[in-house]
XYZ file of C-alpha atoms in Angstrom:
526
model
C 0.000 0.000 0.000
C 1.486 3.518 -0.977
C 1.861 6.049 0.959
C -0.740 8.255 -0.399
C -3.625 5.909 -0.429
C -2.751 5.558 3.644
C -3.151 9.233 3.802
C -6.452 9.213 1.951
C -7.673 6.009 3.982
C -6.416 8.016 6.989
C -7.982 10.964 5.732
C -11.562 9.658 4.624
C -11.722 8.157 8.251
C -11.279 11.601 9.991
C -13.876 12.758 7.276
C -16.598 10.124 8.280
C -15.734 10.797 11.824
C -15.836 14.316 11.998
C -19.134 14.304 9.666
C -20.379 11.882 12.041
C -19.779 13.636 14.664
C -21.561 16.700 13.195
C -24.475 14.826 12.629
C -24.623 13.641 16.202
C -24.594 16.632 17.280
C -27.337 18.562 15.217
C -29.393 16.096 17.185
C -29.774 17.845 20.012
C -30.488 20.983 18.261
C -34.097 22.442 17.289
C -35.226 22.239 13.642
C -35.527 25.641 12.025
C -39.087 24.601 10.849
C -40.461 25.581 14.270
C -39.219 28.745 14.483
C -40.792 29.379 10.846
C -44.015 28.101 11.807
C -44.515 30.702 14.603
C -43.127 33.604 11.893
C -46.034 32.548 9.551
C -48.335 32.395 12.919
C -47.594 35.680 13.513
C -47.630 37.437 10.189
C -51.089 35.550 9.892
C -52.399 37.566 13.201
C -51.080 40.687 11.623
C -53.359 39.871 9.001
C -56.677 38.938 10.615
C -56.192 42.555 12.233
C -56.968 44.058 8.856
C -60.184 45.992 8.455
C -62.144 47.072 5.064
C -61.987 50.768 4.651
C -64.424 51.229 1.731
C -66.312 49.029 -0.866
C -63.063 49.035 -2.909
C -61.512 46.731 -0.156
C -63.562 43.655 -1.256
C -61.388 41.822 -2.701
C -58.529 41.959 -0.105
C -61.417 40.906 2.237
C -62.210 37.896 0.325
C -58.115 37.282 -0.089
C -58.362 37.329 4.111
C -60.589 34.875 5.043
C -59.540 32.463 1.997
C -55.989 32.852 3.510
C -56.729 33.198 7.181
C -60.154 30.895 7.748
C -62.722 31.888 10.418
C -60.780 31.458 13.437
C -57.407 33.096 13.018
C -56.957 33.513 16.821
C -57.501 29.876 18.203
C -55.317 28.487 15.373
C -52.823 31.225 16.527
C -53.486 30.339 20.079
C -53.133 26.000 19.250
C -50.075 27.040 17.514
C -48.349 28.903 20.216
C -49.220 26.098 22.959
C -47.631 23.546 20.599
C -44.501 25.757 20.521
C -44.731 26.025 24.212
C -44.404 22.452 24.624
C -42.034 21.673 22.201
C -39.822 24.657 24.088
C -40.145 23.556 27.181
C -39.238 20.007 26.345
C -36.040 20.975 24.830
C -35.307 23.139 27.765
C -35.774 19.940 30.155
C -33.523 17.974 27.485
C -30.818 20.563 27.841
C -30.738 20.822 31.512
C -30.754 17.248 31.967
C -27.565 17.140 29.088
C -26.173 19.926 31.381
C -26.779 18.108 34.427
C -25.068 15.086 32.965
C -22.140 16.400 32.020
C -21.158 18.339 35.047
C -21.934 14.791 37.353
C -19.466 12.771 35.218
C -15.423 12.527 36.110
C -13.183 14.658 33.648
C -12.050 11.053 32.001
C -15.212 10.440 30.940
C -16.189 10.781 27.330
C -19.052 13.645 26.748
C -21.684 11.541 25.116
C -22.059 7.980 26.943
C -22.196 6.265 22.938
C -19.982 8.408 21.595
C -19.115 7.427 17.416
C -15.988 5.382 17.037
C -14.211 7.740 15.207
C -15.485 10.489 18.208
C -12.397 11.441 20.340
C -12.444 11.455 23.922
C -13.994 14.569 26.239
C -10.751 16.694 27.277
C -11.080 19.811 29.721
C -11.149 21.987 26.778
C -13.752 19.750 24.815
C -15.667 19.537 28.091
C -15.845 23.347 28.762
C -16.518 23.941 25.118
C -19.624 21.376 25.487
C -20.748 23.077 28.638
C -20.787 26.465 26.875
C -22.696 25.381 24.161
C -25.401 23.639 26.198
C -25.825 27.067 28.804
C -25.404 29.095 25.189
C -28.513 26.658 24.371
C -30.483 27.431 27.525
C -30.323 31.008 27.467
C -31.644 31.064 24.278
C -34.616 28.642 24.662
C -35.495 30.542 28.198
C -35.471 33.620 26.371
C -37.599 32.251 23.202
C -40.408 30.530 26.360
C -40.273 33.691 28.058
C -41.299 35.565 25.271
C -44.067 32.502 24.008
C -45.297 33.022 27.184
C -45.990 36.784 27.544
C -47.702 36.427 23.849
C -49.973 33.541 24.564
C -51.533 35.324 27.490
C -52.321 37.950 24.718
C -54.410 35.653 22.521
C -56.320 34.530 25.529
C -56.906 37.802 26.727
C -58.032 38.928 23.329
C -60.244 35.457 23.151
C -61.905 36.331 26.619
C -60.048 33.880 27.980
C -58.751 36.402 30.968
C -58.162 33.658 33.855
C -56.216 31.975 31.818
C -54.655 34.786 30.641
C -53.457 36.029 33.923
C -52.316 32.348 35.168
C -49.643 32.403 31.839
C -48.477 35.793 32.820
C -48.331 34.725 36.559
C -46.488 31.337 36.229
C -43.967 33.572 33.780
C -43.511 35.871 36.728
C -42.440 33.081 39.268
C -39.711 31.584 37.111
C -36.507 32.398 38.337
C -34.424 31.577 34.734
C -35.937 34.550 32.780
C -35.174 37.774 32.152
C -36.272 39.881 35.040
C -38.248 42.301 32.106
C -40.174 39.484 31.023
C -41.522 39.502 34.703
C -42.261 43.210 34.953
C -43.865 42.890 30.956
C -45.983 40.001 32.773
C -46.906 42.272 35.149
C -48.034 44.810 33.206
C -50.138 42.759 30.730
C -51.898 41.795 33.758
C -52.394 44.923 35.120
C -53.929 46.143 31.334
C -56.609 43.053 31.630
C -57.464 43.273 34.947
C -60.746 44.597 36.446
C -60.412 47.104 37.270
C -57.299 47.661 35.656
C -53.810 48.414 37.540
C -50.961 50.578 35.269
C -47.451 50.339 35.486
C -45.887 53.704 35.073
C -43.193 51.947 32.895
C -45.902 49.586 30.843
C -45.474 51.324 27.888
C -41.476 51.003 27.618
C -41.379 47.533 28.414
C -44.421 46.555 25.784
C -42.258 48.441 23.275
C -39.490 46.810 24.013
C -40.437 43.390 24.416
C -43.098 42.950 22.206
C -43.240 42.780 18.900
C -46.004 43.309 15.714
C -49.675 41.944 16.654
C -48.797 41.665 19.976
C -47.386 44.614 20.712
C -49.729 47.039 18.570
C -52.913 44.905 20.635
C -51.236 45.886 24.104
C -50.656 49.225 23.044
C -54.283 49.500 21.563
C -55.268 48.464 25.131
C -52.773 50.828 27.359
C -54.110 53.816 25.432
C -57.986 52.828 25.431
C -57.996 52.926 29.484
C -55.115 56.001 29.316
C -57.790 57.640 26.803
C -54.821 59.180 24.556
C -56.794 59.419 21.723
C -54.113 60.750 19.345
C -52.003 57.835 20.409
C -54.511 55.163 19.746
C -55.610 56.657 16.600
C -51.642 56.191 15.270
C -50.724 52.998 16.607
C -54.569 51.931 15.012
C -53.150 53.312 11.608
C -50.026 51.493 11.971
C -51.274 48.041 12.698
C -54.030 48.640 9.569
C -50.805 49.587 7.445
C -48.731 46.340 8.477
C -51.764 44.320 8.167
C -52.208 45.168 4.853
C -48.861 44.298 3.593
C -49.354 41.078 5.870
C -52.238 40.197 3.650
C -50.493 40.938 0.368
C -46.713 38.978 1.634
C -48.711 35.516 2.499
C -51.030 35.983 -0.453
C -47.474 35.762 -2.525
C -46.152 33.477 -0.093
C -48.568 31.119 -0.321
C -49.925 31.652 -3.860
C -46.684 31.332 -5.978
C -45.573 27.743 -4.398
C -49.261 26.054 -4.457
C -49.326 27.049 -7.937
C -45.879 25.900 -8.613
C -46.377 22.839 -6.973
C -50.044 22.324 -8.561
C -48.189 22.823 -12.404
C -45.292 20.462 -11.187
C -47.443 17.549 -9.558
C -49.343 17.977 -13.081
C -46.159 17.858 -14.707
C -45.048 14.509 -13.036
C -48.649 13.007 -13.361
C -47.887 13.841 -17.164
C -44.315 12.602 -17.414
C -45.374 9.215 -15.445
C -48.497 8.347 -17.738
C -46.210 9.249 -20.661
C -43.596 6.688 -19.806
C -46.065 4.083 -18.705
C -47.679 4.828 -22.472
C -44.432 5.042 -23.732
C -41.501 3.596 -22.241
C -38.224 3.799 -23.184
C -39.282 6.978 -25.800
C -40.751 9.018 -22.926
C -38.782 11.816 -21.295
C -38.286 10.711 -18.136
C -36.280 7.755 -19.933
C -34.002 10.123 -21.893
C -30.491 8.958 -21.332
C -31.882 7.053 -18.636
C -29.583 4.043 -18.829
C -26.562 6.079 -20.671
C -23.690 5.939 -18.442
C -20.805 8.512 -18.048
C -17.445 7.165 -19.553
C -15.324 7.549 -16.484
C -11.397 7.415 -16.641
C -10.754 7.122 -13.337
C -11.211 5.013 -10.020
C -12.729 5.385 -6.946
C -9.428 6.900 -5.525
C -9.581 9.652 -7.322
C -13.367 9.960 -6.289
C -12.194 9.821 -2.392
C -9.857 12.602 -3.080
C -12.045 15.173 -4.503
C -14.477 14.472 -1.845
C -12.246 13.552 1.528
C -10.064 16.121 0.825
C -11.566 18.647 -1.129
C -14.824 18.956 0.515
C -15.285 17.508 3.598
C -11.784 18.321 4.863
C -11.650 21.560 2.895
C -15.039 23.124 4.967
C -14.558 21.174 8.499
C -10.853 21.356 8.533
C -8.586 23.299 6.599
C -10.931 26.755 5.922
C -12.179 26.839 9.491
C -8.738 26.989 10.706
C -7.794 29.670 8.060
C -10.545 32.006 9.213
C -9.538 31.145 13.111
C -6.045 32.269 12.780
C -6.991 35.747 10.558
C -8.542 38.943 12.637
C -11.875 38.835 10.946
C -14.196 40.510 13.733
C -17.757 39.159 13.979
C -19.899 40.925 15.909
C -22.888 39.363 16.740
C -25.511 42.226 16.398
C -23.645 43.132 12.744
C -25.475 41.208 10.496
C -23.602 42.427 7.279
C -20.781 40.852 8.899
C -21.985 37.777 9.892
C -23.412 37.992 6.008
C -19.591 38.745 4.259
C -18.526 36.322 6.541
C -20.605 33.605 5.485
C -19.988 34.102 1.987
C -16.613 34.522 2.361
C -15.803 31.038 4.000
C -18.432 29.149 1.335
C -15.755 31.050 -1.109
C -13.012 29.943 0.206
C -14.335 26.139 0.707
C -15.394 25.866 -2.666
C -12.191 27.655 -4.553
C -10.023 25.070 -2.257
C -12.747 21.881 -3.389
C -12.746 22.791 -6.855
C -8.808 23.265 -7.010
C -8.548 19.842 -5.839
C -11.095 18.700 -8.351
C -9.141 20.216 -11.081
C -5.881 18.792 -9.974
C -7.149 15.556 -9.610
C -8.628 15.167 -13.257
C -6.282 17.388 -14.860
C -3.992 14.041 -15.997
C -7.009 12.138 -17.719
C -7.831 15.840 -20.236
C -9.246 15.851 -22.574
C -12.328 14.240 -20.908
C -14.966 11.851 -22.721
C -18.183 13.848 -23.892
C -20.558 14.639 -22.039
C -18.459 15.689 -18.476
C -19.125 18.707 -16.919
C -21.096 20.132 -20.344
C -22.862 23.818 -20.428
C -24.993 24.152 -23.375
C -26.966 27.713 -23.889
C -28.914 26.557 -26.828
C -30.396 23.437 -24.874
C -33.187 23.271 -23.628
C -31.956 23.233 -19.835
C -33.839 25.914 -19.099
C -37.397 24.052 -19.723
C -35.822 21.046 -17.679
C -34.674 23.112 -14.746
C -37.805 25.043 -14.118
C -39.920 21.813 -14.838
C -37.686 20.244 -12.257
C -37.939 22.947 -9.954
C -41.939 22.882 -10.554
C -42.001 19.052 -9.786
C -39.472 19.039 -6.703
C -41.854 20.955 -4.781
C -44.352 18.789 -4.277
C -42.435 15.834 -3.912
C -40.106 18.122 -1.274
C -43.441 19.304 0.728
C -44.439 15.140 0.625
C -41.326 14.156 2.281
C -40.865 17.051 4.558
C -44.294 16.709 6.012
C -43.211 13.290 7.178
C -40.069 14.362 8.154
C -41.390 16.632 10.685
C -43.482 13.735 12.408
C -40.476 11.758 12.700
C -37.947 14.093 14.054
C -40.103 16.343 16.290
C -39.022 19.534 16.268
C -35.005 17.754 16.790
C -32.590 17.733 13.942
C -30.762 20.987 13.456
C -30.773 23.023 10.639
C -28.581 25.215 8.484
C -28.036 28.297 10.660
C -28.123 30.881 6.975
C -32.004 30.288 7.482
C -31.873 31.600 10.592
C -29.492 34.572 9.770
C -31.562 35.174 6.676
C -35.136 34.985 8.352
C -34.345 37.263 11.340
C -31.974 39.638 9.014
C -34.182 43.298 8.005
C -30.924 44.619 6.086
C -31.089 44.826 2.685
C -27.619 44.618 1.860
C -27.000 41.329 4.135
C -30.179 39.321 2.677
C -28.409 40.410 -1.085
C -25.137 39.124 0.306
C -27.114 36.142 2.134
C -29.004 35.876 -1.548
C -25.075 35.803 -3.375
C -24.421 32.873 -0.995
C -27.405 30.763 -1.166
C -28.722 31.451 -4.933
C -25.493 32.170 -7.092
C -22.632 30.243 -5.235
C -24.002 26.947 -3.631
C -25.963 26.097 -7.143
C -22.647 26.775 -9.510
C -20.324 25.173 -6.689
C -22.793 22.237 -5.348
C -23.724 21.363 -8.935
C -20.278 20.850 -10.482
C -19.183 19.034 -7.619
C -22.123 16.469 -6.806
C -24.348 16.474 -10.128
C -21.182 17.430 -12.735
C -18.459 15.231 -10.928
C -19.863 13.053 -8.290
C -23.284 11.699 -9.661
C -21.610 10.384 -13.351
C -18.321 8.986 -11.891
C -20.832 6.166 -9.688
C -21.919 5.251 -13.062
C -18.624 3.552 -12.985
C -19.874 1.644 -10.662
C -23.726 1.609 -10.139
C -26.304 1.882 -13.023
C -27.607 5.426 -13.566
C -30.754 5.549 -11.039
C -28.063 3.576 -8.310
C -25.624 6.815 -9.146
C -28.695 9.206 -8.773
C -29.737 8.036 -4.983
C -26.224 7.666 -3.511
C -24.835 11.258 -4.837
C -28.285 12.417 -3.744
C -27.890 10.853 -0.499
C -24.319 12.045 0.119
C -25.549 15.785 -0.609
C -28.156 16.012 1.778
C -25.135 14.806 4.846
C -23.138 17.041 3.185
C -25.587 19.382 5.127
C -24.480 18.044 8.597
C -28.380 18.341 10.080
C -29.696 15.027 10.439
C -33.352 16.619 9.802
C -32.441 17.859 6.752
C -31.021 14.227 5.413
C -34.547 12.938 3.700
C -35.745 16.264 2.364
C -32.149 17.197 0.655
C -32.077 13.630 -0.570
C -35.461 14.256 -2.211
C -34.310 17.501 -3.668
C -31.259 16.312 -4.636
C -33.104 13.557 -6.805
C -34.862 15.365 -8.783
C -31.569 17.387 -9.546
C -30.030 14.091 -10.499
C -33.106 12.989 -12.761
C -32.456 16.520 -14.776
C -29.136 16.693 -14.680
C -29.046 12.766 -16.375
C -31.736 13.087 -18.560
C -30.774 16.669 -19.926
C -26.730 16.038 -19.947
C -26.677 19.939 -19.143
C -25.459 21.359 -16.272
C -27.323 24.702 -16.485
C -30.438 23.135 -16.196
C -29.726 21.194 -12.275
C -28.150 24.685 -11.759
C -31.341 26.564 -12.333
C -33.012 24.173 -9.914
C -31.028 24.655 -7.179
C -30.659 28.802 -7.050
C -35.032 28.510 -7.727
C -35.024 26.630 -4.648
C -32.776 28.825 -2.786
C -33.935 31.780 -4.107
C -37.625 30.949 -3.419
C -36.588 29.980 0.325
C -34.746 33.336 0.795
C -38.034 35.469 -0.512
C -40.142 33.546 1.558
C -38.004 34.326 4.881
C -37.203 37.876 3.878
C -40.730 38.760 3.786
C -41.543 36.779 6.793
C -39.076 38.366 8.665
C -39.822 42.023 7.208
C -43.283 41.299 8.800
C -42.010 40.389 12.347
C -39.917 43.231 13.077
């Protein structure tokens, strides 16, 4: 055995361990998807606020109740104790985690099954753990703190007052929350109370710690028993203004994709009858047994990936970045954004440098590798594939979501990009998600991945293991079936067109349709 392929055994193990290990560890964080839900929740209530000003409001009234139903409030109200729960057992996860790790002795590993490739707990690995977990707990006592303080709102506003004032009371007796939630608490009761008690300071702290519906409905409140007129006559103008743009953002959020989706499942009802009519002439069967002519081995498949990708982005770049004075201030989301693309940069120049490096002895290639064709018709087969993957995508993710639980992890860019308001960060965010990852992700899995399997595996056998292998190269275990469903439609296109523009156009559709969707839920939040 030479040298090298010890290194590259050596190295693919530290890959699978390290990936592993990521994987393991996005277990014990909350999916993204929750978080979501509660942002459409809330843009919803915005919504249902909305009142016709004159006949010429008829249609956005109709537009309202199609969107929002007849009870806005207790599906708002079902949806927030559902959060609640799924908050609360998290929090009792993490402080049992915590709990654990502080009993054990400092030679014990962290995790009691840790992965075979996982190395043992040190001190450093240990405190590092412990700061991540009390990172964890902050930030879910924060997020029931403030799930709290807004369900007693929707039971107030549903006449449920005694239940009301027993979710602001139990918030006020916790001793892990922010001591404004309390004093918030404490003023929402005091506006719903009979007769009603106000805190001198109720106004700051609804400002501060409340936020759209919520905060315009306890303001709408404070200044009814205050009797500022003035005052209640602006913040009344301002929650019919934000209301109104609620009702137009979820009409485009949630027109566009059902239509999309409603063309593409007619697409793949179409393309399915047509090959059961048709066989081996239909579309779907284009190409659908031609294999790439692939000069050379497995190795060389290991290298690209071990080395240039998985290495590359958990290794080589993070360690770059650590050792140069890039500040990254947490409140600075530019920052954060220019930092993110930078490092995706940097990963895939150093993945596709190894790519070319690796090949560059078997140019000229056979036809067919890595082809770009403007006069194809990729274009029809990337938006038709981008029509049809969201059905299938919604399918699998609905079931997803009962399996996992609200567990998982997720790729912290949603986050970023959902809770970003800054213009110039969501267009760096979009540079990121919609330009870079397609052109990179493509070339690597669909252009260079996906046909060298066909050395080994027939075409559809090359089309679910690249697709598989994408969706880990995500590191969130909840994200594993979904990305594998995505990424085999991307495969179908990219085999049956033999174009790379057209799984390219997929992928920044999908990303770019994700980033719209969170930039104008998050625009409706603030």
């Amino acid at each position: 055995m030479t040298i090298k392929r010890l290194l590259l055994i050596l190295m693919t193990l530290v890959a699978i361990g390290s990936s592993g290990w990521s994987l393991f560890s996005s277990w014990q964080e909350p999916q993204f998807q929750s978080r979501l839900e509660l942002y459409q929740t809330n843009i919803g209530l915005q919504a249902q606020a909305w009142q016709p000003e004159d006949s010429n409001d008829k249609n956005l009234q109709g537009i309202q109740e199609a969107i929002l139903g007849d009870k806005p409030l207790e599906n708002a109200t079902k949806q927030y104790q559902e959060a609640r729960k799924s908050v609360q057992t998290n929090l009792d996860k993490a402080k049992n985690q915590l709990a654990t790790l502080r009993s054990q002795p400092q030679t014990i590993p962290i995790s009691p099954k840790p992965l075979p490739e996982a190395p043992p707990a040190t001190n450093t690995s240990r405190e590092v753990q412990q700061k991540k977990i009390q990172q964890s707990l902050q930030q879910l006592q924060k997020l029931l703190g403030e799930l709290d303080l807004r369900l007693g709102i929707l039971q107030a506003q549903q006449g449920q007052t005694d239940t009301a004032f027993k979710t602001w009371t139990d918030l006020q007796q916790r001793s892990d929350i922010n001591p404004e939630f309390g004093e918030t608490a404490a003023a929402l009761r005091g506006l719903w109370s009979n007769p009603a008690r106000l805190l001198p300071n109720a106004q700051q702290l609804i400002q501060k710690n409340l936020e759209g519906w919520f905060r315009s409905t306890a303001l709408v409140q404070l200044y009814q028993l205050q009797q500022r007129q003035e005052a209640l006559l602006e913040v009344k103008a301002t929650a019919q203004e934000a209301a109104t743009q609620a009702l137009w953002k979820l009409a485009i959020i949630g027109t566009i994709p059902t239509l999309t989706a409603f063309i593409g499942l007619m697409l793949l009802i179409f393309l399915v009858g047509q090959f059961m009519v048709k066989g081996k002439a239909a579309l779907l069967a284009q190409n659908a047994d031609v294999p790439w002519s692939t000069p050379w081995d497995v190795e060389t498949i290991l290298q690209v990936f071990v080395l240039g990708f998985f290495l590359m982005g958990q290794l080589f770049v993070p360690l770059l970045l650590s050792v140069i004075p890039i500040p990254r201030p947490a409140g600075n989301v530019r920052i954060q954004a220019v930092y993110v693309l930078i490092s995706y940069l940097l990963v895939a120049s150093g993945a596709l440098l190894v790519l070319y490096y690796s090949i560059k002895r078997f140019f000229p290639l056979p036809e067919f590798w890595f082809r770009f064709r403007f006069q194809d018709k990729w274009f029809l087969w990337g938006f038709g594939g981008y029509c049809a993957a969201l059905p299938i995508v919604v399918i699998v993710s609905l079931i997803n979501q009962q399996l996992w639980q609200g567990q998982g992890g997720s790729n912290p860019l949603l986050q970023l990009a959902l809770e970003s308001q800054d213009s110039v960060a969501l267009g760096i965010f979009f540079s990121t998600a919609a330009i870079a990852a397609p052109l990179f992700e493509e070339l690597l899995f669909r252009g260079f991945l996906l046909p060298s399997i066909t050395r080994y595996l027939p075409v559809w056998g090359a089309i679910l293991v690249s697709s598989l292998l994408f969706a880990i190269a995500h590191l969130s275990l909840s994200e594993i079936l979904p990305l594998t469903a995505l990424g085999i439609v991307l495969g179908v296109v990219y085999t049956r067109s033999r174009n790379l523009l057209a799984p390219m156009l997929l992928h920044s559709l999908w990303n770019s349709g994700t980033l719209l969707s969170l930039f104008l839920l998050g625009k409706s939040n603030g």
